[in-house]
Amino acid sequence: MSGQTRLAYLLGVPLAQNVVRQWPQMGEIVKGADLISAVEGNFETVTLEVGRRLPLGDLVIVEWTINYGDGKLFRNVTIGELEDGKVVRVTDYWGPPFETPDWRKPMTARLDMPPDGIWPSKDRLGHH
């Protein structure tokens, strides 16, 4: 990948060194471009492609598809927040929640997810 992370490729914008990447499905956060690259390095068979990239001022929204090497396609949405032309915060959305794999636990921290926050708890969902 010539020193570029997959995330920078997806977003089409360079990452700030102190970028944070949030995964609300697992309640995880990865802090820093180096750890993001380290996590990505554990997925050697990954293939992916951008379907649509929408630059919206200080935001970039990307719809994309990934295959982890098993033939299953995951459709995803990633939101990048920009400051001074670099990505400082990223939130990825895909599929159902799952537990953090043991190998990744030393590289991530728990994402603060209060029940009344951006990702409400089950009991705060309603029929609309």
PDB file of N, CA and C in Angstrom, residues 3 17 100 122 127:
ATOM      1  N   GLY A   3       2.812   2.772   2.079  1.00  0.00           N
ATOM      2  CA  GLY A   3       2.773   3.660   3.230  1.00  0.00           C
ATOM      3  C   GLY A   3       1.422   4.300   3.505  1.00  0.00           C
ATOM      4  N   GLN A  17      -2.049  12.443  12.213  1.00  0.00           N
ATOM      5  CA  GLN A  17      -1.339  11.453  13.029  1.00  0.00           C
ATOM      6  C   GLN A  17      -2.167  11.043  14.251  1.00  0.00           C
ATOM      7  N   THR A 100     -14.969  -7.925  20.164  1.00  0.00           N
ATOM      8  CA  THR A 100     -13.617  -7.576  19.743  1.00  0.00           C
ATOM      9  C   THR A 100     -12.747  -8.824  19.763  1.00  0.00           C
ATOM     10  N   LYS A 122     -30.761  -0.245  23.262  1.00  0.00           N
ATOM     11  CA  LYS A 122     -31.958  -0.913  22.756  1.00  0.00           C
ATOM     12  C   LYS A 122     -33.234  -0.368  23.379  1.00  0.00           C
ATOM     13  N   HIS A 127     -40.796   3.032  17.847  1.00  0.00           N
ATOM     14  CA  HIS A 127     -41.479   2.763  16.574  1.00  0.00           C
ATOM     15  C   HIS A 127     -41.858   4.119  15.964  1.00  0.00           C
TER      16      HIS A 127
END
